[in-house]
XYZ file of C-alpha atoms in Angstrom:
244
model
C 198.365 22.653 -90.196
C 202.375 21.460 -90.107
C 205.169 23.580 -92.360
C 206.533 21.989 -95.349
C 210.054 21.682 -94.503
C 211.769 20.378 -97.623
C 214.663 22.993 -97.479
C 215.114 22.685 -93.730
C 218.265 20.830 -94.106
C 219.071 21.826 -97.452
C 222.449 24.540 -97.609
C 221.905 28.143 -98.361
C 223.495 28.866 -101.955
C 227.232 29.822 -100.938
C 227.046 33.022 -102.998
C 224.430 34.408 -100.854
C 225.799 33.685 -97.456
C 228.801 35.410 -98.807
C 227.543 38.033 -100.030
C 225.400 38.642 -96.666
C 228.572 37.698 -94.674
C 230.129 41.261 -96.623
C 227.245 43.253 -95.724
C 227.933 42.165 -91.861
C 231.413 42.881 -91.796
C 230.624 46.322 -93.723
C 227.993 47.089 -90.536
C 230.701 46.183 -88.080
C 233.287 48.309 -89.364
C 230.287 51.324 -89.440
C 229.714 50.506 -85.910
C 233.316 50.451 -84.943
C 234.250 53.628 -86.688
C 230.833 55.279 -85.233
C 231.624 54.658 -81.845
C 235.470 55.292 -82.149
C 234.793 59.181 -82.477
C 233.390 59.521 -79.212
C 235.224 56.803 -77.530
C 237.573 54.729 -78.846
C 238.143 52.033 -75.551
C 234.238 51.581 -75.885
C 234.997 50.902 -79.765
C 237.459 48.556 -79.273
C 235.535 46.340 -76.796
C 232.316 46.456 -79.112
C 234.464 45.502 -81.911
C 235.420 42.360 -80.143
C 232.303 41.767 -78.604
C 230.642 42.021 -82.285
C 233.134 39.589 -83.724
C 232.857 36.712 -80.656
C 228.902 37.284 -80.961
C 228.832 36.760 -84.554
C 231.552 33.913 -84.043
C 229.113 32.156 -82.087
C 226.058 32.619 -83.605
C 227.717 31.154 -86.588
C 229.048 28.225 -84.953
C 226.274 27.045 -83.252
C 224.264 27.234 -86.590
C 226.835 25.383 -88.422
C 226.555 22.868 -85.959
C 222.692 22.878 -87.118
C 222.018 23.851 -83.065
C 219.055 26.286 -84.448
C 217.604 23.418 -86.665
C 215.912 21.811 -83.848
C 212.721 23.030 -84.174
C 210.879 21.179 -81.871
C 212.851 22.141 -79.078
C 210.990 24.254 -76.316
C 211.378 26.449 -75.618
C 212.656 27.505 -79.638
C 216.648 27.520 -79.726
C 216.046 30.382 -82.137
C 215.308 32.710 -78.739
C 218.922 32.238 -77.729
C 220.161 34.186 -80.709
C 217.983 37.382 -80.412
C 217.073 37.849 -76.028
C 220.739 38.712 -75.618
C 220.899 41.783 -78.194
C 217.458 42.753 -76.751
C 218.699 42.564 -73.133
C 221.940 44.629 -74.209
C 219.583 47.279 -75.737
C 217.299 47.162 -72.862
C 220.409 47.537 -70.402
C 222.145 50.384 -72.243
C 219.007 52.480 -72.391
C 218.303 51.841 -68.659
C 221.645 52.788 -67.524
C 222.507 56.664 -67.159
C 225.964 56.050 -68.690
C 224.408 54.287 -71.348
C 222.258 57.165 -72.147
C 225.162 59.489 -72.290
C 227.142 57.310 -74.612
C 224.092 57.010 -77.026
C 223.723 61.004 -76.977
C 227.273 61.322 -78.317
C 226.711 58.865 -81.493
C 226.506 60.877 -84.645
C 223.101 60.961 -86.017
C 224.464 61.125 -89.496
C 226.245 57.489 -89.435
C 222.954 56.323 -87.464
C 220.947 57.095 -90.480
C 223.545 55.665 -92.670
C 223.545 52.520 -90.905
C 219.723 52.242 -92.488
C 221.413 51.610 -96.536
C 222.188 48.086 -95.449
C 218.629 47.358 -95.895
C 218.486 47.623 -99.267
C 221.133 44.476 -100.201
C 219.446 42.557 -96.955
C 216.141 42.707 -98.892
C 217.494 41.897 -102.075
C 219.088 38.973 -100.930
C 215.950 38.315 -99.023
C 214.503 37.843 -102.528
C 217.148 35.726 -103.220
C 216.786 33.518 -100.963
C 212.909 32.822 -101.553
C 213.860 31.917 -105.224
C 216.065 29.327 -103.342
C 213.297 28.089 -101.458
C 214.624 29.650 -98.041
C 212.179 31.838 -97.102
C 208.761 32.371 -98.211
C 207.467 35.264 -100.543
C 205.526 37.668 -98.147
C 209.072 38.313 -96.746
C 210.035 39.939 -99.844
C 209.512 42.728 -101.652
C 206.839 41.068 -103.661
C 205.075 39.874 -100.781
C 204.183 41.896 -97.308
C 208.353 43.425 -96.644
C 208.293 46.966 -98.039
C 211.663 47.347 -95.678
C 213.908 48.298 -98.864
C 211.910 51.769 -98.867
C 213.752 52.697 -95.991
C 217.195 51.668 -97.343
C 216.354 53.550 -100.671
C 214.886 56.928 -98.746
C 218.183 56.949 -96.411
C 220.464 58.533 -98.712
C 217.871 61.305 -99.210
C 217.204 62.040 -95.410
C 220.916 62.319 -95.222
C 221.255 64.913 -98.139
C 218.406 66.839 -97.089
C 218.658 66.869 -93.072
C 222.640 66.639 -93.070
C 223.871 68.596 -95.848
C 221.484 70.732 -97.407
C 219.665 71.289 -93.861
C 216.650 71.787 -95.946
C 214.646 69.098 -93.611
C 214.035 69.642 -90.125
C 215.018 67.158 -87.063
C 211.250 66.721 -86.847
C 211.466 65.423 -90.560
C 214.388 63.188 -89.373
C 212.333 61.670 -86.472
C 209.097 60.788 -88.462
C 211.302 59.505 -90.764
C 212.787 57.298 -88.230
C 209.241 56.319 -86.691
C 208.228 55.086 -90.233
C 210.858 52.706 -90.690
C 210.757 51.597 -87.379
C 206.886 50.403 -88.347
C 208.559 48.937 -91.724
C 211.372 46.640 -89.370
C 208.365 45.849 -87.226
C 206.358 44.835 -89.857
C 208.954 42.336 -91.438
C 210.093 41.033 -88.147
C 206.655 40.541 -87.456
C 205.892 38.532 -90.548
C 209.419 36.427 -90.501
C 208.177 35.422 -86.961
C 205.108 34.240 -88.038
C 206.284 32.555 -90.889
C 209.087 30.546 -89.260
C 208.400 26.717 -88.725
C 207.846 26.940 -84.984
C 204.794 25.590 -82.687
C 203.034 29.323 -83.269
C 203.473 29.701 -86.834
C 200.664 31.267 -88.650
C 201.887 31.780 -92.061
C 203.848 30.359 -94.817
C 203.293 26.643 -94.395
C 204.404 25.797 -97.633
C 207.442 27.347 -97.926
C 208.817 28.385 -94.437
C 211.091 30.886 -93.310
C 214.148 28.422 -92.262
C 216.751 30.584 -93.765
C 217.173 32.624 -90.581
C 218.008 29.288 -88.882
C 221.311 28.808 -90.804
C 224.891 30.133 -91.006
C 225.593 33.134 -92.501
C 221.625 34.270 -92.433
C 221.139 33.567 -88.590
C 223.123 36.684 -88.145
C 220.258 38.505 -89.280
C 217.956 37.967 -86.530
C 220.867 37.834 -83.842
C 222.469 40.853 -85.114
C 221.471 42.891 -88.533
C 218.213 43.459 -86.704
C 219.080 44.327 -83.142
C 221.385 46.851 -84.538
C 219.219 48.354 -86.971
C 216.455 48.541 -83.867
C 218.941 50.227 -81.673
C 219.947 52.861 -84.288
C 216.175 54.047 -84.959
C 215.299 53.916 -80.957
C 219.031 55.547 -80.141
C 217.920 58.665 -83.078
C 214.017 58.782 -82.117
C 215.102 59.542 -78.428
C 217.704 61.935 -79.598
C 215.775 63.743 -81.726
C 212.441 63.492 -79.107
C 215.049 65.580 -76.954
C 215.288 68.188 -79.586
C 218.942 67.328 -80.578
C 219.843 69.340 -83.924
C 221.005 67.236 -86.480
C 223.688 69.731 -87.832
C 225.168 70.271 -84.096
C 226.443 66.785 -84.287
C 229.821 65.634 -85.211
C 230.494 66.006 -88.820
């Protein structure tokens, strides 16, 4: 079955793009200040790297580079493979693991509150015909629960200290599962040769500015935060002993 591509070349409503851009700016700021607390020089380089990467993705999407869905392999991979390779590189190096172990678990948990705003914008994208309903909280996407429960985890683990690191660890595993679920759904609903879902209203928003930043930046950051936290908690790092 061929996907219905009525909205492929229709611009995303400007307000939605601006709101998402603001969320990404907040995320970049959070990354910078989290890293600056433990590695000021690395924080500056990270900030520059984030800005350059986001700018490159935006420029390519603005030039409709990712809208060529007939390209082989899919051009979309150019947006997602570099961040994933960066994560693998950091985990694969001893210095990278030492750097990760110094980051604040509390800050890494705060990152996930961003998912509330993302999910609300996804629903608006569905209304605008840019993504299918299955990618929203009215469909198969329950990722908003990770964002809604993140403040509870922060309060109970780091401030009240009534919940243990084990609870935070299981929460990260569960929230990671929610992330994997929506990413899988989004990929299978995109108008690529392997599409399996939502042919009547495929996922085209992530091929356009500024929502190309969702798979190319936001999702990798959220994934990275989960993986760092799970690794830290796996080796029994106590949240109440990490930097405030």
